[in-house]
PDB file of C-alpha atoms and ligand atoms in Angstrom:
ATOM      1  CA  MET D 233      90.764 107.904  91.674  1.00 87.00           C
ATOM      2  CA  ILE D 234      92.811 106.150  89.002  1.00 93.00           C
ATOM      3  CA  THR D 235      94.344 108.581  86.515  1.00 94.00           C
ATOM      4  CA  HIS D 236      97.241 106.579  85.034  1.00 95.00           C
ATOM      5  CA  HIS D 237      96.310 103.640  82.807  1.00 97.00           C
ATOM      6  CA  PRO D 238      98.118 101.125  80.549  1.00 95.00           C
ATOM      7  CA  ASP D 239      98.160 102.438  76.970  1.00 94.00           C
ATOM      8  CA  ASP D 240      96.315 100.778  74.083  1.00 91.00           C
ATOM      9  CA  ASN D 241      99.461  98.970  72.895  1.00 91.00           C
ATOM     10  CA  LEU D 242      99.816  97.187  76.226  1.00 91.00           C
ATOM     11  CA  LEU D 243      96.082  96.444  76.444  1.00 92.00           C
ATOM     12  CA  THR D 244      96.120  95.059  72.884  1.00 90.00           C
ATOM     13  CA  GLU D 245      99.065  92.795  73.722  1.00 89.00           C
ATOM     14  CA  TYR D 246      97.249  91.720  76.890  1.00 89.00           C
ATOM     15  CA  SER D 247      94.030  91.094  74.980  1.00 86.00           C
ATOM     16  CA  SER D 248      95.829  89.008  72.346  1.00 84.00           C
ATOM     17  CA  GLY D 249      97.743  87.023  74.989  1.00 83.00           C
ATOM     18  CA  SER D 250     101.142  88.087  73.670  1.00 85.00           C
ATOM     19  CA  LEU D 251     102.276  90.002  76.772  1.00 84.00           C
ATOM     20  CA  ALA D 252     104.998  88.414  78.948  1.00 81.00           C
ATOM     21  CA  ASN D 253     103.410  86.794  82.012  1.00 81.00           C
ATOM     22  CA  ALA D 254     105.182  89.031  84.500  1.00 86.00           C
ATOM     23  CA  VAL D 255     103.874  92.232  82.856  1.00 89.00           C
ATOM     24  CA  GLY D 256     100.488  90.567  82.198  1.00 89.00           C
ATOM     25  CA  VAL D 257     100.026  90.023  85.940  1.00 89.00           C
ATOM     26  CA  ILE D 258     100.373  93.757  86.624  1.00 92.00           C
ATOM     27  CA  VAL D 259      98.021  94.662  83.756  1.00 93.00           C
ATOM     28  CA  CYS D 260      95.543  92.073  85.058  1.00 91.00           C
ATOM     29  CA  ALA D 261      95.789  93.543  88.594  1.00 92.00           C
ATOM     30  CA  HIS D 262      95.089  96.999  87.162  1.00 95.00           C
ATOM     31  CA  LEU D 263      92.086  95.649  85.252  1.00 93.00           C
ATOM     32  CA  GLN D 264      90.679  94.185  88.468  1.00 91.00           C
ATOM     33  CA  THR D 265      90.547  97.710  89.903  1.00 92.00           C
ATOM     34  CA  CYS D 266      89.847  99.801  86.774  1.00 95.00           C
ATOM     35  CA  PRO D 267      86.423  99.621  85.047  1.00 95.00           C
ATOM     36  CA  HIS D 268      87.643 102.047  82.358  1.00 95.00           C
ATOM     37  CA  CYS D 269      90.397  99.662  81.146  1.00 95.00           C
ATOM     38  CA  ARG D 270      88.170  96.567  81.537  1.00 94.00           C
ATOM     39  CA  LYS D 271      85.767  98.159  79.062  1.00 94.00           C
ATOM     40  CA  ARG D 272      88.644  98.996  76.719  1.00 93.00           C
ATOM     41  CA  VAL D 273      89.901  95.379  76.796  1.00 91.00           C
ATOM     42  CA  GLU D 274      86.364  94.140  76.062  1.00 90.00           C
ATOM     43  CA  GLN D 275      86.324  96.375  72.976  1.00 89.00           C
ATOM     44  CA  LEU D 276      89.769  95.116  71.933  1.00 87.00           C
ATOM     45  CA  ASN D 277      88.679  91.484  72.453  1.00 85.00           C
ATOM     46  CA  LYS D 278      85.679  92.040  70.166  1.00 85.00           C
ATOM     47  CA  LEU D 279      87.904  93.671  67.594  1.00 81.00           C
ATOM     48  CA  GLY D 280      90.410  90.793  67.833  1.00 75.00           C
ATOM     49  CA  ALA D 281      87.629  88.218  67.448  1.00 76.00           C
ATOM     50  CA  ALA D 282      86.270  90.038  64.401  1.00 77.00           C
ATOM     51  CA  ILE D 283      89.733  90.125  62.783  1.00 74.00           C
ATOM     52  CA  LEU D 284      90.272  86.450  63.646  1.00 69.00           C
ATOM     53  CA  ASN D 285      86.911  85.448  62.158  1.00 71.00           C
ATOM     54  CA  GLN D 286      87.647  87.411  59.026  1.00 68.00           C
ATOM     55  CA  SER D 287      91.117  85.930  58.586  1.00 65.00           C
ATOM     56  CA  VAL D 288      89.810  82.422  59.328  1.00 57.00           C
ATOM     57  CA  ALA D 289      87.140  82.846  56.644  1.00 59.00           C
ATOM     58  CA  GLU D 290      89.603  84.279  54.172  1.00 58.00           C
ATOM     59  CA  VAL D 291      92.823  82.336  54.502  1.00 49.00           C
ATOM     60  CA  VAL D 292      92.645  79.381  56.884  1.00 47.00           C
ATOM     61  CA  GLN D 293      92.314  75.944  55.345  1.00 47.00           C
ATOM     62  CA  PRO D 294      89.817  73.470  56.891  1.00 47.00           C
ATOM     63  CA  ALA D 295      92.576  71.376  58.553  1.00 50.00           C
ATOM     64  CA  SER D 296      94.157  74.340  60.335  1.00 53.00           C
ATOM     65  CA  PHE D 297      90.735  75.716  61.260  1.00 52.00           C
ATOM     66  CA  ASP D 298      90.102  72.461  63.168  1.00 59.00           C
ATOM     67  CA  GLN D 299      93.463  72.881  64.883  1.00 59.00           C
ATOM     68  CA  LEU D 300      92.556  76.459  65.784  1.00 53.00           C
ATOM     69  CA  MET D 301      89.222  75.387  67.316  1.00 58.00           C
ATOM     70  CA  THR D 302      90.960  72.634  69.326  1.00 62.00           C
ATOM     71  CA  ARG D 303      93.409  75.213  70.668  1.00 58.00           C
ATOM     72  CA  ILE D 304      90.612  77.605  71.632  1.00 53.00           C
ATOM     73  CA  ARG D 305      88.679  74.787  73.364  1.00 58.00           C
ATOM     74  CA  ASN D 306      91.825  73.731  75.256  1.00 61.00           C
ATOM     75  CA  GLN D 307      92.518  77.303  76.316  1.00 53.00           C
ATOM     76  CA  ASN D 308      88.949  77.637  77.620  1.00 49.00           C
ATOM     77  CA  SER D 309      89.163  74.447  79.683  1.00 53.00           C
ATOM     78  CA  GLU D 310      92.543  75.535  81.134  1.00 51.00           C
ATOM     79  CA  THR D 311      91.066  78.912  82.089  1.00 46.00           C
ATOM     80  CA  SER D 312      88.058  77.432  83.864  1.00 46.00           C
ATOM     81  CA  ALA D 313      90.284  74.952  85.763  1.00 46.00           C
ATOM     82  CA  GLY D 314      92.419  77.908  86.927  1.00 44.00           C
ATOM     83  CA  ASP D 315      89.344  79.832  88.057  1.00 45.00           C
ATOM     84  CA  LYS D 316      88.114  76.950  90.228  1.00 41.00           C
ATOM     85  CA  LYS D 317      91.492  76.792  91.917  1.00 40.00           C
ATOM     86  CA  SER D 318      91.605  80.533  92.629  1.00 38.00           C
ATOM     87  CA  THR D 319      88.220  80.664  94.406  1.00 33.00           C
ATOM     88  CA  SER D 320      89.421  78.156  97.018  1.00 35.00           C
ATOM     89  CA  GLU D 321      92.529  80.190  97.837  1.00 52.00           C
ATOM     90  CA  HIS D 322      92.576  82.274 100.995  1.00 77.00           C
ATOM     91  CA  LEU D 323      95.020  84.894 102.145  1.00 86.00           C
ATOM     92  CA  HIS D 324      97.511  83.690 104.784  1.00 91.00           C
ATOM     93  CA  PRO D 325      96.897  85.417 108.177  1.00 92.00           C
ATOM     94  CA  VAL D 326     100.319  87.126 107.909  1.00 93.00           C
ATOM     95  CA  TYR D 327      99.083  88.953 104.784  1.00 93.00           C
ATOM     96  CA  ALA D 328      95.490  89.354 105.954  1.00 92.00           C
ATOM     97  CA  ASN D 329      96.752  91.216 109.055  1.00 92.00           C
ATOM     98  CA  ASP D 330      99.086  93.475 107.064  1.00 93.00           C
ATOM     99  CA  PRO D 331      97.275  96.787 106.415  1.00 91.00           C
ATOM    100  CA  LEU D 332      99.059  97.204 103.080  1.00 93.00           C
ATOM    101  CA  LEU D 333      98.878  93.627 101.802  1.00 93.00           C
ATOM    102  CA  LYS D 334      95.370  92.648 102.836  1.00 90.00           C
ATOM    103  CA  HIS D 335      93.645  94.378  99.910  1.00 84.00           C
ATOM    104  CA  VAL D 336      95.980  93.338  97.075  1.00 91.00           C
ATOM    105  CA  PRO D 337      94.123  92.281  93.902  1.00 90.00           C
ATOM    106  CA  LYS D 338      93.441  88.537  93.605  1.00 87.00           C
ATOM    107  CA  VAL D 339      95.947  88.009  90.807  1.00 87.00           C
ATOM    108  CA  ILE D 340      98.719  89.477  92.993  1.00 90.00           C
ATOM    109  CA  ALA D 341      97.604  87.502  96.077  1.00 90.00           C
ATOM    110  CA  LYS D 342      98.220  84.325  94.078  1.00 87.00           C
ATOM    111  CA  LEU D 343     101.928  85.234  93.832  1.00 88.00           C
ATOM    112  CA  LEU D 344     102.396  85.479  97.613  1.00 92.00           C
ATOM    113  CA  PRO D 345     104.254  82.534  99.211  1.00 91.00           C
ATOM    114  CA  ARG D 346     101.549  80.225 100.615  1.00 90.00           C
ATOM    115  CA  ASP D 347     103.407  79.714 103.907  1.00 92.00           C
ATOM    116  CA  GLY D 348     103.180  83.435 104.766  1.00 92.00           C
ATOM    117  CA  LYS D 349     106.957  83.800 104.548  1.00 92.00           C
ATOM    118  CA  LEU D 350     107.261  86.772 102.236  1.00 94.00           C
ATOM    119  CA  LYS D 351     110.841  87.954 102.687  1.00 94.00           C
ATOM    120  CA  TRP D 352     111.230  91.737 103.044  1.00 95.00           C
ATOM    121  CA  GLU D 353     114.670  93.192 102.470  1.00 93.00           C
ATOM    122  CA  ARG D 354     115.604  96.618 103.808  1.00 91.00           C
ATOM    123  CA  VAL D 355     117.052  98.680 100.971  1.00 86.00           C
ATOM    124  CA  SER D 356     117.182 102.015 102.813  1.00 86.00           C
ATOM    125  CA  ALA D 357     115.510 103.688 105.799  1.00 87.00           C
ATOM    126  CA  ALA D 358     112.462 104.433 103.636  1.00 89.00           C
ATOM    127  CA  LEU D 359     112.298 101.390 101.386  1.00 90.00           C
ATOM    128  CA  LYS D 360     111.824  97.637 101.734  1.00 92.00           C
ATOM    129  CA  THR D 361     111.411  95.215  98.849  1.00 92.00           C
ATOM    130  CA  ALA D 362     110.141  91.647  98.622  1.00 94.00           C
ATOM    131  CA  ARG D 363     110.672  89.593  95.503  1.00 91.00           C
ATOM    132  CA  LEU D 364     107.985  87.347  94.078  1.00 89.00           C
ATOM    133  CA  LYS D 365     108.376  84.202  92.043  1.00 82.00           C
ATOM    134  CA  THR D 366     106.752  84.222  88.618  1.00 76.00           C
ATOM    135  CA  GLY D 367     108.930  81.716  86.773  1.00 75.00           C
ATOM    136  CA  GLN D 368     110.089  84.454  84.372  1.00 74.00           C
ATOM    137  CA  SER D 369     113.845  84.672  84.098  1.00 77.00           C
ATOM    138  CA  GLN D 370     114.033  87.943  82.150  1.00 82.00           C
ATOM    139  CA  TYR D 371     111.804  89.905  84.552  1.00 86.00           C
ATOM    140  CA  GLU D 372     111.904  90.562  88.246  1.00 86.00           C
ATOM    141  CA  VAL D 373     108.613  91.073  90.067  1.00 90.00           C
ATOM    142  CA  ALA D 374     108.731  92.670  93.515  1.00 92.00           C
ATOM    143  CA  PHE D 375     106.784  94.652  96.070  1.00 94.00           C
ATOM    144  CA  GLN D 376     108.137  97.992  97.214  1.00 92.00           C
ATOM    145  CA  ARG D 377     107.083  99.354 100.540  1.00 93.00           C
ATOM    146  CA  ILE D 378     107.914 103.015 101.023  1.00 92.00           C
ATOM    147  CA  SER D 379     107.336 104.425 104.509  1.00 91.00           C
ATOM    148  CA  SER D 380     105.199 107.568 104.755  1.00 90.00           C
ATOM    149  CA  GLY D 381     107.089 110.606 103.539  1.00 87.00           C
ATOM    150  CA  GLY D 382     110.060 108.394 102.649  1.00 85.00           C
ATOM    151  CA  ARG D 383     112.209 109.114  99.602  1.00 83.00           C
ATOM    152  CA  VAL D 384     113.693 106.412  97.425  1.00 80.00           C
ATOM    153  CA  VAL D 385     117.227 106.625  96.066  1.00 73.00           C
ATOM    154  CA  GLU D 386     117.314 108.279  92.650  1.00 74.00           C
ATOM    155  CA  HIS D 387     117.661 105.633  89.975  1.00 69.00           C
ATOM    156  CA  ASP D 388     117.341 105.082  86.254  1.00 68.00           C
ATOM    157  CA  HIS D 389     116.495 102.049  84.165  1.00 67.00           C
ATOM    158  CA  ARG D 390     118.342  99.981  81.642  1.00 71.00           C
ATOM    159  CA  GLY D 391     115.062  98.338  80.689  1.00 78.00           C
ATOM    160  CA  LEU D 392     111.322  98.659  81.058  1.00 83.00           C
ATOM    161  CA  GLU D 393     109.804  99.073  84.526  1.00 88.00           C
ATOM    162  CA  VAL D 394     106.049  98.634  84.995  1.00 92.00           C
ATOM    163  CA  THR D 395     104.629  99.685  88.367  1.00 93.00           C
ATOM    164  CA  MET D 396     101.184  99.657  89.933  1.00 95.00           C
ATOM    165  CA  VAL D 397     100.272 101.382  93.206  1.00 95.00           C
ATOM    166  CA  LEU D 398      98.496  98.840  95.420  1.00 95.00           C
ATOM    167  CA  CYS D 399      98.023 100.991  98.516  1.00 94.00           C
ATOM    168  CA  GLY D 400      98.757 104.611  99.480  1.00 93.00           C
ATOM    169  CA  SER D 401     100.347 106.982  97.000  1.00 93.00           C
ATOM    170  CA  PHE D 402     103.683 108.384  95.909  1.00 92.00           C
ATOM    171  CA  SER D 403     104.953 111.184  93.730  1.00 90.00           C
ATOM    172  CA  ASP D 404     107.970 111.762  91.536  1.00 86.00           C
ATOM    173  CA  GLU D 405     109.178 114.466  89.155  1.00 83.00           C
ATOM    174  CA  ASP D 406     106.290 113.745  86.767  1.00 85.00           C
ATOM    175  CA  GLY D 407     103.260 113.554  89.031  1.00 89.00           C
ATOM    176  CA  VAL D 408     101.294 111.887  91.804  1.00 92.00           C
ATOM    177  CA  TYR D 409     100.298 108.228  91.649  1.00 94.00           C
ATOM    178  CA  ASN D 410      97.418 106.875  93.696  1.00 95.00           C
ATOM    179  CA  GLN D 411      96.031 103.421  94.435  1.00 95.00           C
ATOM    180  CA  GLY D 412      95.355 101.554  91.180  1.00 95.00           C
ATOM    181  CA  ASP D 413      97.553 103.828  89.055  1.00 96.00           C
ATOM    182  CA  PHE D 414      99.701 102.116  86.453  1.00 96.00           C
ATOM    183  CA  LEU D 415     102.962 103.553  85.161  1.00 92.00           C
ATOM    184  CA  VAL D 416     105.648 102.554  82.732  1.00 90.00           C
ATOM    185  CA  ARG D 417     109.244 103.773  82.867  1.00 86.00           C
ATOM    186  CA  ASN D 418     111.438 103.210  79.864  1.00 82.00           C
ATOM    187  CA  ALA D 419     115.167 102.650  79.697  1.00 76.00           C
ATOM    188  CA  GLY D 420     117.153 105.773  80.548  1.00 74.00           C
ATOM    189  CA  GLU D 421     114.408 107.575  82.519  1.00 77.00           C
ATOM    190  CA  ILE D 422     115.560 108.791  85.919  1.00 74.00           C
ATOM    191  CA  HIS D 423     113.182 109.221  88.825  1.00 77.00           C
ATOM    192  CA  ARG D 424     113.040 109.476  92.574  1.00 80.00           C
ATOM    193  CA  PRO D 425     109.718 108.425  94.143  1.00 84.00           C
ATOM    194  CA  THR D 426     108.513 109.883  97.471  1.00 87.00           C
ATOM    195  CA  ALA D 427     105.609 108.414  99.458  1.00 88.00           C
ATOM    196  CA  THR D 428     102.913 110.813 100.698  1.00 85.00           C
ATOM    197  CA  GLN D 429     103.359 112.092 104.252  1.00 84.00           C
ATOM    198  CA  ASN D 430     100.410 110.482 105.998  1.00 86.00           C
ATOM    199  CA  GLN D 431     100.507 106.896 104.725  1.00 89.00           C
ATOM    200  CA  ASP D 432     102.890 104.095 103.792  1.00 93.00           C
ATOM    201  CA  CYS D 433     102.846 103.125 100.130  1.00 94.00           C
ATOM    202  CA  LEU D 434     102.868  99.635  98.600  1.00 95.00           C
ATOM    203  CA  CYS D 435     103.674  99.144  94.924  1.00 94.00           C
ATOM    204  CA  ILE D 436     104.307  96.140  92.760  1.00 95.00           C
ATOM    205  CA  SER D 437     106.686  96.386  89.848  1.00 90.00           C
ATOM    206  CA  VAL D 438     108.130  94.375  87.051  1.00 91.00           C
ATOM    207  CA  VAL D 439     111.644  95.246  85.965  1.00 87.00           C
ATOM    208  CA  GLU D 440     113.030  94.034  82.678  1.00 82.00           C
ATOM    209  CA  ALA D 441     116.713  94.677  83.289  1.00 62.00           C
ATOM    210  CA  PRO D 442     118.997  95.806  86.125  1.00 59.00           C
ATOM    211  CA  VAL D 443     118.386  99.236  87.641  1.00 54.00           C
ATOM    212  CA  LYS D 444     121.352 101.573  87.818  1.00 54.00           C
ATOM    213  CA  VAL D 445     121.520 103.818  90.870  1.00 55.00           C
ATOM    214  CA  THR D 446     122.590 107.351  89.981  1.00 58.00           C
ATOM    215  CA  GLY D 447     122.747 109.228  93.303  1.00 56.00           C
ATOM    216  CA  PHE D 448     125.769 109.352  95.639  1.00 49.00           C
ATOM    217  CA  PHE D 449     124.073 107.115  98.212  1.00 46.00           C
ATOM    218  CA  GLY D 450     123.365 104.616  95.471  1.00 45.00           C
ATOM    219  CA  LYS D 451     126.956 103.516  95.839  1.00 42.00           C
ATOM    220  CA  LEU D 452     126.356 102.728  99.495  1.00 40.00           C
ATOM    221  CA  VAL D 453     122.932 101.074  99.457  1.00 40.00           C
ATOM    222  CA  ASN D 454     121.334  98.528  97.211  1.00 37.00           C
ATOM    223  CA  PRO D 455     119.596  99.768  94.092  1.00 40.00           C
ATOM    224  CA  PHE D 456     115.833 100.261  94.177  1.00 44.00           C
ATOM    225  CA  LEU D 457     115.674  96.759  92.769  1.00 43.00           C
ATOM    226  CA  SER D 458     118.827  94.788  92.127  1.00 43.00           C
ATOM    227  CA  PHE D 459     118.137  92.304  89.379  1.00 41.00           C
ATOM    228  CA  ARG D 460     117.720  88.743  90.576  1.00 43.00           C
ATOM    229  CA  PRO D 461     115.628  86.443  88.372  1.00 42.00           C
ATOM    230  CA  ALA D 462     112.868  84.617  90.280  1.00 42.00           C
TER     231      ALA D 462
HETATM  232 ZN1  LIG G 243      92.852 101.724  83.752  1.00 50.69          ZN
END
């Protein structure tokens, strides 16, 4: 059961299209698995449309209203073209046969290299990461695979980190996070995730800035995610 959701600020930014793509992908993946937040976004969309209609009626001149309608029509045609493309995409057998990767939400599956060559890097005995390309230079998007019962090196953040649990579960000082859960860590927060004993855990996260490792072993191994723009 999903108990951790994006807050209204994030959902509003998502709804208005102002969220950075890399973070938007994670919010979108959460929405694909969370009826509660889908409903919330629907409400926010209606609210946004009502505000837009009101402001158009009140302040927008006829010329710019035409421009606005052209933009909306263009956006709609781009969206439907994207949808057609996505339905013809299939998961590469390498991913389809991976018990953790085979159920990733559609929006995440689109980020996987088409040739099946997702490159996993061993960070520590318990943790492997694989970076994904999103075309965003200020964010890094990566999978983390924590082996069952494994503990990740304690680390803190110089920037925002948004994480979603795709499979399995993990816990840290603040709670337990299950499949579909969405969490945000702000700069300066320190945590040390541990996967549950009986199952490996797969997460996807977006990191805004380099992660600083705080524990002793941090000096010996790579950080949870060393920053490398995609
Ligand atoms: Zn939710």
